[in-house]
Amino acid sequence: MTQAEVRARTVTTIAGLRELLAERRRAGASVALVPTMGALHDGHLALVRRARELADVVVVSIFVNPLQFGPGEDLDRYPRTLDADVASLSGLGVEVVFAPTVAEMYPDGETGTRVTAGHVGSLYEGASRPGHFDGMLTVVSKLLNIATPDVALFGQKDAQQVFLVRRMVRELDVPAAIEVVPTVREADGLALSSRNRYLHDAERAAALTLSESLRAADAAASDGLAEVLAEGAAAFGDHDDVTLDYLVVVDPRTFLPVNDDARGDAVVLVAARVGATRLIDNATITLGPTGPTGRRGQPK
Ligand code: PAF
């Protein structure tokens, strides 16, 4: 049986994971960590495949982190599908699934030390979901301390998360490389998300508004910021069952909104509520006379 055919071993304790990885490191293996909350889809599997290219041992963590859910959010109904998740990883060369309980991760309860995401963490997703990014950074820093990977992988779909994780790793001198993998989309452009499984048929169709909005924003990029925002928002005009939360264009270096006369690379972030489900998406555009861009990972 080759390494790729081995079914991933599930480890539920921090001590167990550390012991297993220490043994593999003594044999000279490098380690990649793919942090997830489970409900795995092809976007996660793309992270895993890239991880396998980058390291000898791939660890996938599956942990629905209560710290990053606010009151009234979907913590209780968030899909927990551990058996199916482990099965979906077979054949991909994942050696370990780390699936701790809440008590294992937070033995003293959830009110202790937090990593704070600062001002950028209070914008966009952070404005709609107060405390979300502090909770996310706290669990990511715990996972990085537990697994001490050579590389950790994140999906570009969560662009603000990626910015904040990269900044945390740089500013706190965490000795792990961060690898970002392009958003995986359905053939019609819908970005894959664990929350897509909440959508019924009509909502699934309405959810396409997010990627349509990004496509419209990209098409207007050569005309500047005002046009990008107008065209991006106009895509939401026809859909009663989709409510735009925010559409903003940010500088990828600071993640702050760009100025009216900005030129060059920028990231369009969009979030909307489709029925009871909140979805996000993003695309990189080039503002000014050189757009539209049509890059990899962009909505079709
Ligand atoms: O992107 C996610 O699934 C989560 O925010 C993460 C990074 C696994 C932390 O809980």
mmCIF file with all atom_site columns, N, CA, C and O in Angstrom, residues 17 31-38 40-55 57-63 89 92-99 140 143-144 147 149-155 161 177 179 181:
data_model
loop_
_atom_site.group_PDB
_atom_site.id
_atom_site.type_symbol
_atom_site.label_atom_id
_atom_site.label_alt_id
_atom_site.label_comp_id
_atom_site.label_asym_id
_atom_site.label_entity_id
_atom_site.label_seq_id
_atom_site.pdbx_PDB_ins_code
_atom_site.Cartn_x
_atom_site.Cartn_y
_atom_site.Cartn_z
_atom_site.occupancy
_atom_site.B_iso_or_equiv
_atom_site.pdbx_formal_charge
_atom_site.auth_seq_id
_atom_site.auth_comp_id
_atom_site.auth_asym_id
_atom_site.auth_atom_id
_atom_site.pdbx_PDB_model_num
ATOM 1   N N  . LEU A 1 17  ? -0.901  14.122 19.101 1.00 0.00 ? 17  LEU A N  1
ATOM 2   C CA . LEU A 1 17  ? -0.430  14.694 17.833 1.00 0.00 ? 17  LEU A CA 1
ATOM 3   C C  . LEU A 1 17  ? 1.042   15.069 17.947 1.00 0.00 ? 17  LEU A C  1
ATOM 4   O O  . LEU A 1 17  ? 1.844   14.793 17.048 1.00 0.00 ? 17  LEU A O  1
ATOM 5   N N  . VAL A 1 31  ? 6.461   18.889 7.782  1.00 0.00 ? 31  VAL A N  1
ATOM 6   C CA . VAL A 1 31  ? 5.036   18.803 8.144  1.00 0.00 ? 31  VAL A CA 1
ATOM 7   C C  . VAL A 1 31  ? 4.259   19.981 7.556  1.00 0.00 ? 31  VAL A C  1
ATOM 8   O O  . VAL A 1 31  ? 4.699   21.135 7.640  1.00 0.00 ? 31  VAL A O  1
ATOM 9   N N  . ALA A 1 32  ? 3.104   19.670 6.962  1.00 0.00 ? 32  ALA A N  1
ATOM 10  C CA . ALA A 1 32  ? 2.172   20.709 6.503  1.00 0.00 ? 32  ALA A CA 1
ATOM 11  C C  . ALA A 1 32  ? 0.877   20.586 7.299  1.00 0.00 ? 32  ALA A C  1
ATOM 12  O O  . ALA A 1 32  ? 0.413   19.468 7.566  1.00 0.00 ? 32  ALA A O  1
ATOM 13  N N  . LEU A 1 33  ? 0.312   21.718 7.678  1.00 0.00 ? 33  LEU A N  1
ATOM 14  C CA . LEU A 1 33  ? -0.956  21.741 8.415  1.00 0.00 ? 33  LEU A CA 1
ATOM 15  C C  . LEU A 1 33  ? -2.027  22.399 7.546  1.00 0.00 ? 33  LEU A C  1
ATOM 16  O O  . LEU A 1 33  ? -1.817  23.490 7.011  1.00 0.00 ? 33  LEU A O  1
ATOM 17  N N  . VAL A 1 34  ? -3.164  21.721 7.433  1.00 0.00 ? 34  VAL A N  1
ATOM 18  C CA . VAL A 1 34  ? -4.321  22.308 6.749  1.00 0.00 ? 34  VAL A CA 1
ATOM 19  C C  . VAL A 1 34  ? -5.418  22.489 7.812  1.00 0.00 ? 34  VAL A C  1
ATOM 20  O O  . VAL A 1 34  ? -6.106  21.524 8.162  1.00 0.00 ? 34  VAL A O  1
ATOM 21  N N  . PRO A 1 35  ? -5.576  23.709 8.358  1.00 0.00 ? 35  PRO A N  1
ATOM 22  C CA . PRO A 1 35  ? -6.608  23.907 9.373  1.00 0.00 ? 35  PRO A CA 1
ATOM 23  C C  . PRO A 1 35  ? -7.987  24.010 8.731  1.00 0.00 ? 35  PRO A C  1
ATOM 24  O O  . PRO A 1 35  ? -8.165  24.760 7.772  1.00 0.00 ? 35  PRO A O  1
ATOM 25  N N  . THR A 1 36  ? -8.958  23.262 9.237  1.00 0.00 ? 36  THR A N  1
ATOM 26  C CA . THR A 1 36  ? -10.325 23.321 8.705  1.00 0.00 ? 36  THR A CA 1
ATOM 27  C C  . THR A 1 36  ? -11.321 23.206 9.859  1.00 0.00 ? 36  THR A C  1
ATOM 28  O O  . THR A 1 36  ? -10.962 22.836 10.978 1.00 0.00 ? 36  THR A O  1
ATOM 29  N N  . MET A 1 37  ? -12.577 23.498 9.530  1.00 0.00 ? 37  MET A N  1
ATOM 30  C CA . MET A 1 37  ? -13.659 23.231 10.484 1.00 0.00 ? 37  MET A CA 1
ATOM 31  C C  . MET A 1 37  ? -14.487 22.044 9.988  1.00 0.00 ? 37  MET A C  1
ATOM 32  O O  . MET A 1 37  ? -15.637 21.871 10.390 1.00 0.00 ? 37  MET A O  1
ATOM 33  N N  . GLY A 1 38  ? -13.910 21.251 9.090  1.00 0.00 ? 38  GLY A N  1
ATOM 34  C CA . GLY A 1 38  ? -14.631 20.080 8.581  1.00 0.00 ? 38  GLY A CA 1
ATOM 35  C C  . GLY A 1 38  ? -15.641 20.460 7.522  1.00 0.00 ? 38  GLY A C  1
ATOM 36  O O  . GLY A 1 38  ? -15.542 21.518 6.898  1.00 0.00 ? 38  GLY A O  1
ATOM 37  N N  . LEU A 1 40  ? -15.840 19.062 4.677  1.00 0.00 ? 40  LEU A N  1
ATOM 38  C CA . LEU A 1 40  ? -14.838 19.273 3.626  1.00 0.00 ? 40  LEU A CA 1
ATOM 39  C C  . LEU A 1 40  ? -15.460 19.235 2.232  1.00 0.00 ? 40  LEU A C  1
ATOM 40  O O  . LEU A 1 40  ? -16.360 18.450 1.955  1.00 0.00 ? 40  LEU A O  1
ATOM 41  N N  . HIS A 1 41  ? -14.949 20.097 1.370  1.00 0.00 ? 41  HIS A N  1
ATOM 42  C CA . HIS A 1 41  ? -15.361 20.134 -0.037 1.00 0.00 ? 41  HIS A CA 1
ATOM 43  C C  . HIS A 1 41  ? -14.105 20.218 -0.893 1.00 0.00 ? 41  HIS A C  1
ATOM 44  O O  . HIS A 1 41  ? -12.973 20.212 -0.354 1.00 0.00 ? 41  HIS A O  1
ATOM 45  N N  . ASP A 1 42  ? -14.301 20.358 -2.207 1.00 0.00 ? 42  ASP A N  1
ATOM 46  C CA . ASP A 1 42  ? -13.145 20.329 -3.110 1.00 0.00 ? 42  ASP A CA 1
ATOM 47  C C  . ASP A 1 42  ? -12.143 21.464 -2.845 1.00 0.00 ? 42  ASP A C  1
ATOM 48  O O  . ASP A 1 42  ? -10.964 21.338 -3.175 1.00 0.00 ? 42  ASP A O  1
ATOM 49  N N  . GLY A 1 43  ? -12.632 22.567 -2.278 1.00 0.00 ? 43  GLY A N  1
ATOM 50  C CA . GLY A 1 43  ? -11.703 23.656 -1.921 1.00 0.00 ? 43  GLY A CA 1
ATOM 51  C C  . GLY A 1 43  ? -10.706 23.182 -0.869 1.00 0.00 ? 43  GLY A C  1
ATOM 52  O O  . GLY A 1 43  ? -9.499  23.451 -0.961 1.00 0.00 ? 43  GLY A O  1
ATOM 53  N N  . HIS A 1 44  ? -11.209 22.452 0.138  1.00 0.00 ? 44  HIS A N  1
ATOM 54  C CA . HIS A 1 44  ? -10.301 21.894 1.154  1.00 0.00 ? 44  HIS A CA 1
ATOM 55  C C  . HIS A 1 44  ? -9.361  20.867 0.526  1.00 0.00 ? 44  HIS A C  1
ATOM 56  O O  . HIS A 1 44  ? -8.179  20.805 0.867  1.00 0.00 ? 44  HIS A O  1
ATOM 57  N N  . LEU A 1 45  ? -9.910  20.052 -0.385 1.00 0.00 ? 45  LEU A N  1
ATOM 58  C CA . LEU A 1 45  ? -9.073  19.006 -0.983 1.00 0.00 ? 45  LEU A CA 1
ATOM 59  C C  . LEU A 1 45  ? -7.954  19.622 -1.833 1.00 0.00 ? 45  LEU A C  1
ATOM 60  O O  . LEU A 1 45  ? -6.853  19.073 -1.915 1.00 0.00 ? 45  LEU A O  1
ATOM 61  N N  . ALA A 1 46  ? -8.221  20.801 -2.415 1.00 0.00 ? 46  ALA A N  1
ATOM 62  C CA . ALA A 1 46  ? -7.154  21.505 -3.160 1.00 0.00 ? 46  ALA A CA 1
ATOM 63  C C  . ALA A 1 46  ? -6.040  21.934 -2.194 1.00 0.00 ? 46  ALA A C  1
ATOM 64  O O  . ALA A 1 46  ? -4.851  21.870 -2.539 1.00 0.00 ? 46  ALA A O  1
ATOM 65  N N  . LEU A 1 47  ? -6.420  22.345 -0.988 1.00 0.00 ? 47  LEU A N  1
ATOM 66  C CA . LEU A 1 47  ? -5.401  22.694 0.015  1.00 0.00 ? 47  LEU A CA 1
ATOM 67  C C  . LEU A 1 47  ? -4.564  21.467 0.376  1.00 0.00 ? 47  LEU A C  1
ATOM 68  O O  . LEU A 1 47  ? -3.344  21.530 0.502  1.00 0.00 ? 47  LEU A O  1
ATOM 69  N N  . VAL A 1 48  ? -5.254  20.345 0.524  1.00 0.00 ? 48  VAL A N  1
ATOM 70  C CA . VAL A 1 48  ? -4.575  19.100 0.904  1.00 0.00 ? 48  VAL A CA 1
ATOM 71  C C  . VAL A 1 48  ? -3.599  18.664 -0.200 1.00 0.00 ? 48  VAL A C  1
ATOM 72  O O  . VAL A 1 48  ? -2.456  18.278 0.072  1.00 0.00 ? 48  VAL A O  1
ATOM 73  N N  . ARG A 1 49  ? -4.059  18.741 -1.446 1.00 0.00 ? 49  ARG A N  1
ATOM 74  C CA . ARG A 1 49  ? -3.179  18.322 -2.559 1.00 0.00 ? 49  ARG A CA 1
ATOM 75  C C  . ARG A 1 49  ? -1.931  19.199 -2.614 1.00 0.00 ? 49  ARG A C  1
ATOM 76  O O  . ARG A 1 49  ? -0.822  18.716 -2.812 1.00 0.00 ? 49  ARG A O  1
ATOM 77  N N  . ARG A 1 50  ? -2.124  20.497 -2.409 1.00 0.00 ? 50  ARG A N  1
ATOM 78  C CA . ARG A 1 50  ? -0.962  21.407 -2.405 1.00 0.00 ? 50  ARG A CA 1
ATOM 79  C C  . ARG A 1 50  ? -0.059  21.101 -1.206 1.00 0.00 ? 50  ARG A C  1
ATOM 80  O O  . ARG A 1 50  ? 1.180   21.115 -1.338 1.00 0.00 ? 50  ARG A O  1
ATOM 81  N N  . ALA A 1 51  ? -0.666  20.793 -0.073 1.00 0.00 ? 51  ALA A N  1
ATOM 82  C CA . ALA A 1 51  ? 0.121   20.468 1.127  1.00 0.00 ? 51  ALA A CA 1
ATOM 83  C C  . ALA A 1 51  ? 1.007   19.260 0.867  1.00 0.00 ? 51  ALA A C  1
ATOM 84  O O  . ALA A 1 51  ? 2.170   19.213 1.272  1.00 0.00 ? 51  ALA A O  1
ATOM 85  N N  . ARG A 1 52  ? 0.455   18.288 0.173  1.00 0.00 ? 52  ARG A N  1
ATOM 86  C CA . ARG A 1 52  ? 1.186   17.053 -0.122 1.00 0.00 ? 52  ARG A CA 1
ATOM 87  C C  . ARG A 1 52  ? 2.399   17.339 -1.009 1.00 0.00 ? 52  ARG A C  1
ATOM 88  O O  . ARG A 1 52  ? 3.421   16.662 -0.921 1.00 0.00 ? 52  ARG A O  1
ATOM 89  N N  . GLU A 1 53  ? 2.267   18.369 -1.866 1.00 0.00 ? 53  GLU A N  1
ATOM 90  C CA . GLU A 1 53  ? 3.413   18.748 -2.709 1.00 0.00 ? 53  GLU A CA 1
ATOM 91  C C  . GLU A 1 53  ? 4.511   19.431 -1.893 1.00 0.00 ? 53  GLU A C  1
ATOM 92  O O  . GLU A 1 53  ? 5.676   19.423 -2.262 1.00 0.00 ? 53  GLU A O  1
ATOM 93  N N  . LEU A 1 54  ? 4.100   20.045 -0.780 1.00 0.00 ? 54  LEU A N  1
ATOM 94  C CA . LEU A 1 54  ? 5.044   20.890 -0.040 1.00 0.00 ? 54  LEU A CA 1
ATOM 95  C C  . LEU A 1 54  ? 5.717   20.187 1.127  1.00 0.00 ? 54  LEU A C  1
ATOM 96  O O  . LEU A 1 54  ? 6.732   20.665 1.625  1.00 0.00 ? 54  LEU A O  1
ATOM 97  N N  . ALA A 1 55  ? 5.118   19.090 1.623  1.00 0.00 ? 55  ALA A N  1
ATOM 98  C CA . ALA A 1 55  ? 5.674   18.474 2.838  1.00 0.00 ? 55  ALA A CA 1
ATOM 99  C C  . ALA A 1 55  ? 5.472   16.966 2.809  1.00 0.00 ? 55  ALA A C  1
ATOM 100 O O  . ALA A 1 55  ? 4.635   16.449 2.072  1.00 0.00 ? 55  ALA A O  1
ATOM 101 N N  . VAL A 1 57  ? 4.599   15.048 5.586  1.00 0.00 ? 57  VAL A N  1
ATOM 102 C CA . VAL A 1 57  ? 3.465   14.656 6.424  1.00 0.00 ? 57  VAL A CA 1
ATOM 103 C C  . VAL A 1 57  ? 2.396   15.742 6.334  1.00 0.00 ? 57  VAL A C  1
ATOM 104 O O  . VAL A 1 57  ? 2.688   16.916 6.571  1.00 0.00 ? 57  VAL A O  1
ATOM 105 N N  . VAL A 1 58  ? 1.173   15.345 5.988  1.00 0.00 ? 58  VAL A N  1
ATOM 106 C CA . VAL A 1 58  ? 0.064   16.314 5.941  1.00 0.00 ? 58  VAL A CA 1
ATOM 107 C C  . VAL A 1 58  ? -0.869  16.044 7.119  1.00 0.00 ? 58  VAL A C  1
ATOM 108 O O  . VAL A 1 58  ? -1.361  14.925 7.296  1.00 0.00 ? 58  VAL A O  1
ATOM 109 N N  . VAL A 1 59  ? -1.083  17.098 7.919  1.00 0.00 ? 59  VAL A N  1
ATOM 110 C CA . VAL A 1 59  ? -2.037  17.035 9.026  1.00 0.00 ? 59  VAL A CA 1
ATOM 111 C C  . VAL A 1 59  ? -3.223  17.909 8.644  1.00 0.00 ? 59  VAL A C  1
ATOM 112 O O  . VAL A 1 59  ? -3.039  19.083 8.306  1.00 0.00 ? 59  VAL A O  1
ATOM 113 N N  . VAL A 1 60  ? -4.428  17.351 8.692  1.00 0.00 ? 60  VAL A N  1
ATOM 114 C CA . VAL A 1 60  ? -5.638  18.157 8.496  1.00 0.00 ? 60  VAL A CA 1
ATOM 115 C C  . VAL A 1 60  ? -6.304  18.284 9.861  1.00 0.00 ? 60  VAL A C  1
ATOM 116 O O  . VAL A 1 60  ? -6.614  17.269 10.494 1.00 0.00 ? 60  VAL A O  1
ATOM 117 N N  . SER A 1 61  ? -6.468  19.513 10.346 1.00 0.00 ? 61  SER A N  1
ATOM 118 C CA . SER A 1 61  ? -7.203  19.663 11.607 1.00 0.00 ? 61  SER A CA 1
ATOM 119 C C  . SER A 1 61  ? -8.668  19.929 11.292 1.00 0.00 ? 61  SER A C  1
ATOM 120 O O  . SER A 1 61  ? -8.995  20.655 10.338 1.00 0.00 ? 61  SER A O  1
ATOM 121 N N  . ILE A 1 62  ? -9.517  19.287 12.066 1.00 0.00 ? 62  ILE A N  1
ATOM 122 C CA . ILE A 1 62  ? -10.970 19.466 11.918 1.00 0.00 ? 62  ILE A CA 1
ATOM 123 C C  . ILE A 1 62  ? -11.494 19.855 13.285 1.00 0.00 ? 62  ILE A C  1
ATOM 124 O O  . ILE A 1 62  ? -11.526 19.038 14.219 1.00 0.00 ? 62  ILE A O  1
ATOM 125 N N  . PHE A 1 63  ? -11.858 21.128 13.413 1.00 0.00 ? 63  PHE A N  1
ATOM 126 C CA . PHE A 1 63  ? -12.296 21.617 14.723 1.00 0.00 ? 63  PHE A CA 1
ATOM 127 C C  . PHE A 1 63  ? -13.220 22.804 14.506 1.00 0.00 ? 63  PHE A C  1
ATOM 128 O O  . PHE A 1 63  ? -12.802 23.822 13.943 1.00 0.00 ? 63  PHE A O  1
ATOM 129 N N  . LEU A 1 89  ? -10.760 12.219 2.546  1.00 0.00 ? 89  LEU A N  1
ATOM 130 C CA . LEU A 1 89  ? -9.313  12.473 2.486  1.00 0.00 ? 89  LEU A CA 1
ATOM 131 C C  . LEU A 1 89  ? -8.525  11.246 2.036  1.00 0.00 ? 89  LEU A C  1
ATOM 132 O O  . LEU A 1 89  ? -7.325  11.353 1.774  1.00 0.00 ? 89  LEU A O  1
ATOM 133 N N  . LEU A 1 92  ? -5.480  10.793 -0.649 1.00 0.00 ? 92  LEU A N  1
ATOM 134 C CA . LEU A 1 92  ? -4.803  12.075 -0.858 1.00 0.00 ? 92  LEU A CA 1
ATOM 135 C C  . LEU A 1 92  ? -3.493  12.171 -0.086 1.00 0.00 ? 92  LEU A C  1
ATOM 136 O O  . LEU A 1 92  ? -2.841  13.213 -0.081 1.00 0.00 ? 92  LEU A O  1
ATOM 137 N N  . GLY A 1 93  ? -3.136  11.086 0.601  1.00 0.00 ? 93  GLY A N  1
ATOM 138 C CA . GLY A 1 93  ? -1.838  11.091 1.296  1.00 0.00 ? 93  GLY A CA 1
ATOM 139 C C  . GLY A 1 93  ? -1.847  11.852 2.609  1.00 0.00 ? 93  GLY A C  1
ATOM 140 O O  . GLY A 1 93  ? -0.805  12.294 3.067  1.00 0.00 ? 93  GLY A O  1
ATOM 141 N N  . VAL A 1 94  ? -3.024  12.008 3.215  1.00 0.00 ? 94  VAL A N  1
ATOM 142 C CA . VAL A 1 94  ? -3.095  12.669 4.529  1.00 0.00 ? 94  VAL A CA 1
ATOM 143 C C  . VAL A 1 94  ? -2.744  11.633 5.593  1.00 0.00 ? 94  VAL A C  1
ATOM 144 O O  . VAL A 1 94  ? -3.348  10.568 5.651  1.00 0.00 ? 94  VAL A O  1
ATOM 145 N N  . GLU A 1 95  ? -1.773  11.971 6.427  1.00 0.00 ? 95  GLU A N  1
ATOM 146 C CA . GLU A 1 95  ? -1.336  10.996 7.424  1.00 0.00 ? 95  GLU A CA 1
ATOM 147 C C  . GLU A 1 95  ? -2.175  11.108 8.704  1.00 0.00 ? 95  GLU A C  1
ATOM 148 O O  . GLU A 1 95  ? -2.497  10.098 9.327  1.00 0.00 ? 95  GLU A O  1
ATOM 149 N N  . VAL A 1 96  ? -2.515  12.323 9.081  1.00 0.00 ? 96  VAL A N  1
ATOM 150 C CA . VAL A 1 96  ? -3.211  12.518 10.356 1.00 0.00 ? 96  VAL A CA 1
ATOM 151 C C  . VAL A 1 96  ? -4.363  13.497 10.216 1.00 0.00 ? 96  VAL A C  1
ATOM 152 O O  . VAL A 1 96  ? -4.207  14.568 9.613  1.00 0.00 ? 96  VAL A O  1
ATOM 153 N N  . VAL A 1 97  ? -5.503  13.130 10.793 1.00 0.00 ? 97  VAL A N  1
ATOM 154 C CA . VAL A 1 97  ? -6.588  14.093 11.014 1.00 0.00 ? 97  VAL A CA 1
ATOM 155 C C  . VAL A 1 97  ? -6.564  14.410 12.502 1.00 0.00 ? 97  VAL A C  1
ATOM 156 O O  . VAL A 1 97  ? -6.660  13.504 13.338 1.00 0.00 ? 97  VAL A O  1
ATOM 157 N N  . PHE A 1 98  ? -6.404  15.683 12.818 1.00 0.00 ? 98  PHE A N  1
ATOM 158 C CA . PHE A 1 98  ? -6.413  16.107 14.217 1.00 0.00 ? 98  PHE A CA 1
ATOM 159 C C  . PHE A 1 98  ? -7.806  16.646 14.510 1.00 0.00 ? 98  PHE A C  1
ATOM 160 O O  . PHE A 1 98  ? -8.201  17.668 13.957 1.00 0.00 ? 98  PHE A O  1
ATOM 161 N N  . ALA A 1 99  ? -8.555  15.924 15.336 1.00 0.00 ? 99  ALA A N  1
ATOM 162 C CA . ALA A 1 99  ? -9.961  16.283 15.597 1.00 0.00 ? 99  ALA A CA 1
ATOM 163 C C  . ALA A 1 99  ? -10.186 16.358 17.110 1.00 0.00 ? 99  ALA A C  1
ATOM 164 O O  . ALA A 1 99  ? -10.789 15.460 17.707 1.00 0.00 ? 99  ALA A O  1
ATOM 165 N N  . VAL A 1 140 ? -6.031  29.526 15.368 1.00 0.00 ? 140 VAL A N  1
ATOM 166 C CA . VAL A 1 140 ? -4.952  29.265 14.400 1.00 0.00 ? 140 VAL A CA 1
ATOM 167 C C  . VAL A 1 140 ? -3.604  29.309 15.111 1.00 0.00 ? 140 VAL A C  1
ATOM 168 O O  . VAL A 1 140 ? -2.733  28.461 14.877 1.00 0.00 ? 140 VAL A O  1
ATOM 169 N N  . LEU A 1 143 ? -3.238  26.071 16.953 1.00 0.00 ? 143 LEU A N  1
ATOM 170 C CA . LEU A 1 143 ? -2.944  24.951 16.042 1.00 0.00 ? 143 LEU A CA 1
ATOM 171 C C  . LEU A 1 143 ? -1.500  25.003 15.546 1.00 0.00 ? 143 LEU A C  1
ATOM 172 O O  . LEU A 1 143 ? -0.828  23.976 15.426 1.00 0.00 ? 143 LEU A O  1
ATOM 173 N N  . LEU A 1 144 ? -1.012  26.238 15.286 1.00 0.00 ? 144 LEU A N  1
ATOM 174 C CA . LEU A 1 144 ? 0.380   26.368 14.839 1.00 0.00 ? 144 LEU A CA 1
ATOM 175 C C  . LEU A 1 144 ? 1.340   25.985 15.968 1.00 0.00 ? 144 LEU A C  1
ATOM 176 O O  . LEU A 1 144 ? 2.391   25.382 15.734 1.00 0.00 ? 144 LEU A O  1
ATOM 177 N N  . ALA A 1 147 ? 1.015   21.905 16.293 1.00 0.00 ? 147 ALA A N  1
ATOM 178 C CA . ALA A 1 147 ? 1.579   21.075 15.210 1.00 0.00 ? 147 ALA A CA 1
ATOM 179 C C  . ALA A 1 147 ? 2.969   21.551 14.769 1.00 0.00 ? 147 ALA A C  1
ATOM 180 O O  . ALA A 1 147 ? 3.683   20.799 14.102 1.00 0.00 ? 147 ALA A O  1
ATOM 181 N N  . PRO A 1 149 ? 4.003   23.304 12.269 1.00 0.00 ? 149 PRO A N  1
ATOM 182 C CA . PRO A 1 149 ? 4.236   22.863 10.885 1.00 0.00 ? 149 PRO A CA 1
ATOM 183 C C  . PRO A 1 149 ? 5.312   23.708 10.209 1.00 0.00 ? 149 PRO A C  1
ATOM 184 O O  . PRO A 1 149 ? 5.548   24.855 10.594 1.00 0.00 ? 149 PRO A O  1
ATOM 185 N N  . ASP A 1 150 ? 5.909   23.140 9.169  1.00 0.00 ? 150 ASP A N  1
ATOM 186 C CA . ASP A 1 150 ? 6.803   23.937 8.316  1.00 0.00 ? 150 ASP A CA 1
ATOM 187 C C  . ASP A 1 150 ? 5.973   24.894 7.478  1.00 0.00 ? 150 ASP A C  1
ATOM 188 O O  . ASP A 1 150 ? 6.407   25.989 7.154  1.00 0.00 ? 150 ASP A O  1
ATOM 189 N N  . VAL A 1 151 ? 4.777   24.440 7.108  1.00 0.00 ? 151 VAL A N  1
ATOM 190 C CA . VAL A 1 151 ? 3.904   25.267 6.270  1.00 0.00 ? 151 VAL A CA 1
ATOM 191 C C  . VAL A 1 151 ? 2.448   25.018 6.674  1.00 0.00 ? 151 VAL A C  1
ATOM 192 O O  . VAL A 1 151 ? 2.080   23.887 7.022  1.00 0.00 ? 151 VAL A O  1
ATOM 193 N N  . ALA A 1 152 ? 1.652   26.079 6.667  1.00 0.00 ? 152 ALA A N  1
ATOM 194 C CA . ALA A 1 152 ? 0.204   25.953 6.910  1.00 0.00 ? 152 ALA A CA 1
ATOM 195 C C  . ALA A 1 152 ? -0.512  26.551 5.708  1.00 0.00 ? 152 ALA A C  1
ATOM 196 O O  . ALA A 1 152 ? -0.062  27.548 5.136  1.00 0.00 ? 152 ALA A O  1
ATOM 197 N N  . LEU A 1 153 ? -1.631  25.923 5.323  1.00 0.00 ? 153 LEU A N  1
ATOM 198 C CA . LEU A 1 153 ? -2.294  26.315 4.067  1.00 0.00 ? 153 LEU A CA 1
ATOM 199 C C  . LEU A 1 153 ? -3.699  26.856 4.324  1.00 0.00 ? 153 LEU A C  1
ATOM 200 O O  . LEU A 1 153 ? -4.454  26.301 5.144  1.00 0.00 ? 153 LEU A O  1
ATOM 201 N N  . PHE A 1 154 ? -4.030  27.919 3.598  1.00 0.00 ? 154 PHE A N  1
ATOM 202 C CA . PHE A 1 154 ? -5.327  28.576 3.724  1.00 0.00 ? 154 PHE A CA 1
ATOM 203 C C  . PHE A 1 154 ? -5.870  28.891 2.333  1.00 0.00 ? 154 PHE A C  1
ATOM 204 O O  . PHE A 1 154 ? -5.100  29.069 1.385  1.00 0.00 ? 154 PHE A O  1
ATOM 205 N N  . GLY A 1 155 ? -7.197  28.987 2.245  1.00 0.00 ? 155 GLY A N  1
ATOM 206 C CA . GLY A 1 155 ? -7.833  29.265 0.954  1.00 0.00 ? 155 GLY A CA 1
ATOM 207 C C  . GLY A 1 155 ? -8.033  30.761 0.751  1.00 0.00 ? 155 GLY A C  1
ATOM 208 O O  . GLY A 1 155 ? -8.401  31.488 1.676  1.00 0.00 ? 155 GLY A O  1
ATOM 209 N N  . GLN A 1 161 ? -9.231  36.697 6.298  1.00 0.00 ? 161 GLN A N  1
ATOM 210 C CA . GLN A 1 161 ? -8.596  35.721 7.200  1.00 0.00 ? 161 GLN A CA 1
ATOM 211 C C  . GLN A 1 161 ? -7.132  35.514 6.802  1.00 0.00 ? 161 GLN A C  1
ATOM 212 O O  . GLN A 1 161 ? -6.235  35.501 7.656  1.00 0.00 ? 161 GLN A O  1
ATOM 213 N N  . ALA A 1 177 ? 5.702   28.801 7.314  1.00 0.00 ? 177 ALA A N  1
ATOM 214 C CA . ALA A 1 177 ? 5.360   29.491 6.067  1.00 0.00 ? 177 ALA A CA 1
ATOM 215 C C  . ALA A 1 177 ? 3.844   29.405 5.884  1.00 0.00 ? 177 ALA A C  1
ATOM 216 O O  . ALA A 1 177 ? 3.217   28.426 6.309  1.00 0.00 ? 177 ALA A O  1
ATOM 217 N N  . GLU A 1 179 ? 0.930   29.298 3.029  1.00 0.00 ? 179 GLU A N  1
ATOM 218 C CA . GLU A 1 179 ? 0.692   29.079 1.602  1.00 0.00 ? 179 GLU A CA 1
ATOM 219 C C  . GLU A 1 179 ? -0.794  29.322 1.329  1.00 0.00 ? 179 GLU A C  1
ATOM 220 O O  . GLU A 1 179 ? -1.656  28.794 2.048  1.00 0.00 ? 179 GLU A O  1
ATOM 221 N N  . VAL A 1 181 ? -3.974  29.132 -1.352 1.00 0.00 ? 181 VAL A N  1
ATOM 222 C CA . VAL A 1 181 ? -4.411  28.362 -2.519 1.00 0.00 ? 181 VAL A CA 1
ATOM 223 C C  . VAL A 1 181 ? -5.643  29.070 -3.121 1.00 0.00 ? 181 VAL A C  1
ATOM 224 O O  . VAL A 1 181 ? -6.532  29.500 -2.375 1.00 0.00 ? 181 VAL A O  1
#
